[in-house]
Short mmCIF file of C-alpha atoms in Angstrom, two decimals:
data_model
loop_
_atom_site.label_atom_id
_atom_site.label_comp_id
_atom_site.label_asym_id
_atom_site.label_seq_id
_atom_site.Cartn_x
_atom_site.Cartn_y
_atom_site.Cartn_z
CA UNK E 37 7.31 -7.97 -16.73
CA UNK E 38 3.56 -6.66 -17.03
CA UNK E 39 2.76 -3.29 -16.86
CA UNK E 40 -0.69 -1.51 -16.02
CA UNK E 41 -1.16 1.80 -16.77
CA UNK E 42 -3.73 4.41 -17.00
CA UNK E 43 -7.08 2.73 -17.30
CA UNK E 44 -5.33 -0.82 -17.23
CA UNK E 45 -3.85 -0.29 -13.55
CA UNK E 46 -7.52 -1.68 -11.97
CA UNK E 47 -8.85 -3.14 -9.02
CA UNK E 48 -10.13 -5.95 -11.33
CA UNK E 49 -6.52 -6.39 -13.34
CA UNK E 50 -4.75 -6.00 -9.65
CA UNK E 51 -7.05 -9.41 -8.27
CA UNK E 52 -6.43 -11.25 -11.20
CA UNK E 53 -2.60 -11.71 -10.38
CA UNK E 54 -3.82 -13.64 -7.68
CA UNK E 55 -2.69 -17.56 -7.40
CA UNK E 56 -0.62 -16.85 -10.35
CA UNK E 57 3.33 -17.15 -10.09
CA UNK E 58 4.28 -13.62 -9.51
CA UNK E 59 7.67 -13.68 -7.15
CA UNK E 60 7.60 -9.46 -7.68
CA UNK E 61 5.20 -6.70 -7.81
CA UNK E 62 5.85 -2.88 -7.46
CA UNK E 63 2.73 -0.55 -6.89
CA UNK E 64 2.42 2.77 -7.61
CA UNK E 65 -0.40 4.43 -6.85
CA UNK E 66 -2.50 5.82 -3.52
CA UNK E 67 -2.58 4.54 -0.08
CA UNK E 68 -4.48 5.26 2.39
CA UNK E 69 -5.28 4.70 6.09
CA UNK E 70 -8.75 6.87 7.26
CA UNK E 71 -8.67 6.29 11.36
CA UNK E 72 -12.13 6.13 13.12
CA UNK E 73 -11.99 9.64 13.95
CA UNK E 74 -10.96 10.94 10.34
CA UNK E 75 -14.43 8.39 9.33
CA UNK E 76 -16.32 10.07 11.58
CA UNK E 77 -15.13 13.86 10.96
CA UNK E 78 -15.00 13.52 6.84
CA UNK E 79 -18.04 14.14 5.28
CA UNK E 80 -16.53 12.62 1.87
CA UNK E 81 -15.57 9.49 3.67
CA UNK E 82 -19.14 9.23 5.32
CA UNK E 83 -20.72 8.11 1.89
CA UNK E 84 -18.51 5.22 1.62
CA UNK E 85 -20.40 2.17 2.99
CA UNK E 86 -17.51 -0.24 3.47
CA UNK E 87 -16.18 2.39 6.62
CA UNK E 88 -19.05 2.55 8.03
CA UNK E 89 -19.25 -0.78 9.58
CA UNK E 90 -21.46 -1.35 12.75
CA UNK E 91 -21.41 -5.38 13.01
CA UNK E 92 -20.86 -5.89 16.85
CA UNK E 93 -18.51 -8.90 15.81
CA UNK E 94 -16.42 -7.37 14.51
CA UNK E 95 -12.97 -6.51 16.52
CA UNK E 96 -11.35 -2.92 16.48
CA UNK E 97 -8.75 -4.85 15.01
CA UNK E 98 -11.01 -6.69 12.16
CA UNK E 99 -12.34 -3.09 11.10
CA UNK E 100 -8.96 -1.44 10.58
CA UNK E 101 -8.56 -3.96 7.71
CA UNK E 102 -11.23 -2.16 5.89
CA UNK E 103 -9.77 1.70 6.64
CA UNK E 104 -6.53 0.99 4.94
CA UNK E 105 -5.94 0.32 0.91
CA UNK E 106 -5.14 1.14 -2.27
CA UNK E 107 -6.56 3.36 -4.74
CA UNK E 108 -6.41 2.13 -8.24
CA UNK E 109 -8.35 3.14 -11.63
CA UNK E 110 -12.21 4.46 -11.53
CA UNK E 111 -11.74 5.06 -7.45
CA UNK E 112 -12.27 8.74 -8.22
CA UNK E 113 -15.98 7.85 -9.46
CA UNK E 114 -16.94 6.11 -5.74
CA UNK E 115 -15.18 8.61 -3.99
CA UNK E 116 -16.90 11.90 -5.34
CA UNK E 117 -20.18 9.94 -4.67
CA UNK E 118 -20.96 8.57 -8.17
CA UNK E 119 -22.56 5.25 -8.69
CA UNK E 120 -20.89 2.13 -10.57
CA UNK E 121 -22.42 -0.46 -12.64
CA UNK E 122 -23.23 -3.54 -11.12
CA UNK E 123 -20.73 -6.62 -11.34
CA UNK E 124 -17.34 -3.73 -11.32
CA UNK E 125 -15.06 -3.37 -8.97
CA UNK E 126 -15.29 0.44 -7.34
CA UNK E 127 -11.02 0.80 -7.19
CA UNK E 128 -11.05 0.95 -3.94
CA UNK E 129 -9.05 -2.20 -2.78
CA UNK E 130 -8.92 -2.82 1.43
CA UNK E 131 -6.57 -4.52 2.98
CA UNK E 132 -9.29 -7.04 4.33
CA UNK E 133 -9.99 -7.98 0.08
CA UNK E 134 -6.09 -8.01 -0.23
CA UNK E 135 -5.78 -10.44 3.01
CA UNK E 136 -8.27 -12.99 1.22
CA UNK E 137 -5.82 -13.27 -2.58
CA UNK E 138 -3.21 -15.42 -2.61
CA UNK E 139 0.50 -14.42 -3.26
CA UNK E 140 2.28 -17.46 -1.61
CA UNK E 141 4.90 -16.88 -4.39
CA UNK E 142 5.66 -13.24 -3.56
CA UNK E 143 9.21 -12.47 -2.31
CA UNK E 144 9.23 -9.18 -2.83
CA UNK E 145 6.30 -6.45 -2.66
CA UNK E 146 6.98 -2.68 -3.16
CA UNK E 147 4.23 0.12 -2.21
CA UNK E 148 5.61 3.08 -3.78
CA UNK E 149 2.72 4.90 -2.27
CA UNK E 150 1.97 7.43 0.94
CA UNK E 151 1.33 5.93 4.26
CA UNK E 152 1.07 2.11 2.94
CA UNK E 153 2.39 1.37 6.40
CA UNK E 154 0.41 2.87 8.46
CA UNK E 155 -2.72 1.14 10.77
CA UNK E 156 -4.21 0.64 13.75
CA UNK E 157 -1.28 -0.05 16.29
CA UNK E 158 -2.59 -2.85 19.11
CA UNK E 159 -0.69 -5.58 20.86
CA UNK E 160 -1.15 -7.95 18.07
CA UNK E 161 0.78 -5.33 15.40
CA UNK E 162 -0.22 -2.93 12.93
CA UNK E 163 -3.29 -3.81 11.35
CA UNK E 164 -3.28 -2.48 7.75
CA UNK E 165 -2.06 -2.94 4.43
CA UNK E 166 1.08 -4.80 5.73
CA UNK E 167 -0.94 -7.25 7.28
CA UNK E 168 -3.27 -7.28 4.41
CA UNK E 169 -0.82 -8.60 2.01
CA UNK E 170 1.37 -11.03 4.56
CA UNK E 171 -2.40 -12.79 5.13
CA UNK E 172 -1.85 -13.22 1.48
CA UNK E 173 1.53 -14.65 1.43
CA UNK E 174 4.10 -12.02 0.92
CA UNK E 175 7.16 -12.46 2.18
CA UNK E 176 9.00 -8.99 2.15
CA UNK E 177 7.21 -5.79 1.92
CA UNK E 178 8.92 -2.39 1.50
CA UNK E 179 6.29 0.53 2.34
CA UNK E 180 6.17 3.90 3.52
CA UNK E 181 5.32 5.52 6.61
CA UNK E 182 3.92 8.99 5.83
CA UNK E 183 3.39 11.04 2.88
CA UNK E 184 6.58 10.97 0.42
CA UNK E 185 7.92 13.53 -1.61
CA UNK E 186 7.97 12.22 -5.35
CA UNK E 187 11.08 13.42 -6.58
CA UNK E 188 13.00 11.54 -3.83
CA UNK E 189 10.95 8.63 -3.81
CA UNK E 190 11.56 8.21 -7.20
CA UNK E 191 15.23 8.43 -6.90
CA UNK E 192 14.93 6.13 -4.31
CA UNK E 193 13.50 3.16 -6.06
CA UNK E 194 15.74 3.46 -9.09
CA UNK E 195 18.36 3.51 -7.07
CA UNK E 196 16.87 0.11 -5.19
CA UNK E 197 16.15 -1.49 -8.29
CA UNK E 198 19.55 -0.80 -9.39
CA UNK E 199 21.30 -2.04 -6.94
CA UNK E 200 19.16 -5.52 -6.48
CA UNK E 201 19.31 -6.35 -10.13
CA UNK E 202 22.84 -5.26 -9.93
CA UNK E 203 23.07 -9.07 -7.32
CA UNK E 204 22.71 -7.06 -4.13
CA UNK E 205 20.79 -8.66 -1.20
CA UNK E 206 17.09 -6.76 -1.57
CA UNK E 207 17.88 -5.46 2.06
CA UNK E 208 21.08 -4.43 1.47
CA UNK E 209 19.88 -3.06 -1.55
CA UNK E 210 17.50 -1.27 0.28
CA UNK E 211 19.69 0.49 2.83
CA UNK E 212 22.29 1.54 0.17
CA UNK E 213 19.21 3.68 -1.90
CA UNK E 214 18.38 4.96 1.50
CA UNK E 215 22.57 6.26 2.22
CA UNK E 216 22.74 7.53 -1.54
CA UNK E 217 19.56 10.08 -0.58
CA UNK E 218 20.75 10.77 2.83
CA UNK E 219 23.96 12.14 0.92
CA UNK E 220 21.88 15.08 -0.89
CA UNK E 221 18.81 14.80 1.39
CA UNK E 222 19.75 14.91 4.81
CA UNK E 223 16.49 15.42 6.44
CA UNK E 224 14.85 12.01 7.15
CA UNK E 225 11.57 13.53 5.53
CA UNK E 226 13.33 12.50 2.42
CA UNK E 227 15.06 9.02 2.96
CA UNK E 228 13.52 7.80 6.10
CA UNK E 229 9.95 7.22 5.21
CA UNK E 230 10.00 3.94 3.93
CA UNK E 231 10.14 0.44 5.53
CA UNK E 232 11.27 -2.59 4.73
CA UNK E 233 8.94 -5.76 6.67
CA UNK E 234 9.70 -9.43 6.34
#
């Protein structure tokens, strides 16, 4: 296993993992999903130039690709306005920059992050991070649907993790974290909000 941390845990160190053979990858860090209205409302979202997108070609669709992502290292900088240096990456990765890397070898992706599932809903599917990452060739994706309490989510993935490395079936794996929650955290705030997507 590699881990990023800190200052490591980059947009840059993120796109260099693809085209190599990674068959697992578990991110934890911010999601986000900023709907037209919350673009046009947000004064801190206003600044950002890759939301504010007026090419006619583009479909509704093709847009929502670019209001969904993750938020790794330096992201802070772009989002309270500063400028970066030429030739970095700003850590703000879109699903639309995610749909364009290749992880034809991933069997297994985990967002452990708020509302990594969410996007715009049309009769084609949820455009978002989901569709993001199976452009790039994941094969099962396990992310969450609103915003997750940590101490439960936390519990929840060692108790995942346990129970695939233990030999379980990654679904089945899956479902059994969800029960052992349930048990002490009856509320579906606290189990419910993650997904699992093949």
């Amino acid at each position: 296993s590699t881990i990023y941390m800190g200052v490591e845990g980059t947009e840059t160190s993120f796109k260099r993992l693809s085209g190599k053979p990674v068959s697992s990858l578990h991110i934890s860090t911010h999601g986000f999903y900023w709907s037209e209205d919350e673009i046009a409302t947000r004064h801190d979202l206003q600044q950002l130039s890759f939301l504010q997108l007026n090419d006619s070609s583009l479909r509704t669709e093709d847009k929502a690709m670019f209001h969904s992502g993750l938020l790794f290292a330096g992201a802070n900088a772009i989002l309270k306005g500063d400028s970066i240096p030429d030739g970095y990456d700003d850590g703000i990765l879109t699903a639309e920059e995610i749909s364009k890397l290749d992880f034809s070898g991933l069997d297994i992706l985990v967002l452990s992050a708020c509302q990594t599932g969410l996007g715009k809903v049309t009769s084609e599917g949820v455009f978002g991070l989901q569709r993001g990452f199976k452009k790039a060739g994941a094969q099962t994706i396990l992310m969450s649907l609103w915003e997750i309490p940590d101490t439960e989510t936390s519990k929840l993935m060692r108790y995942f993790y346990e129970n695939w490395l233990s030999g379980m079936e990654k679904h089945t794996a899956f479902t059994e974290a969800q029960r052992k929650i349930k048990e002490s955290n009856p509320s579906p705030y606290y189990w419910a909000g993650f997904i699992m997507l093949d």
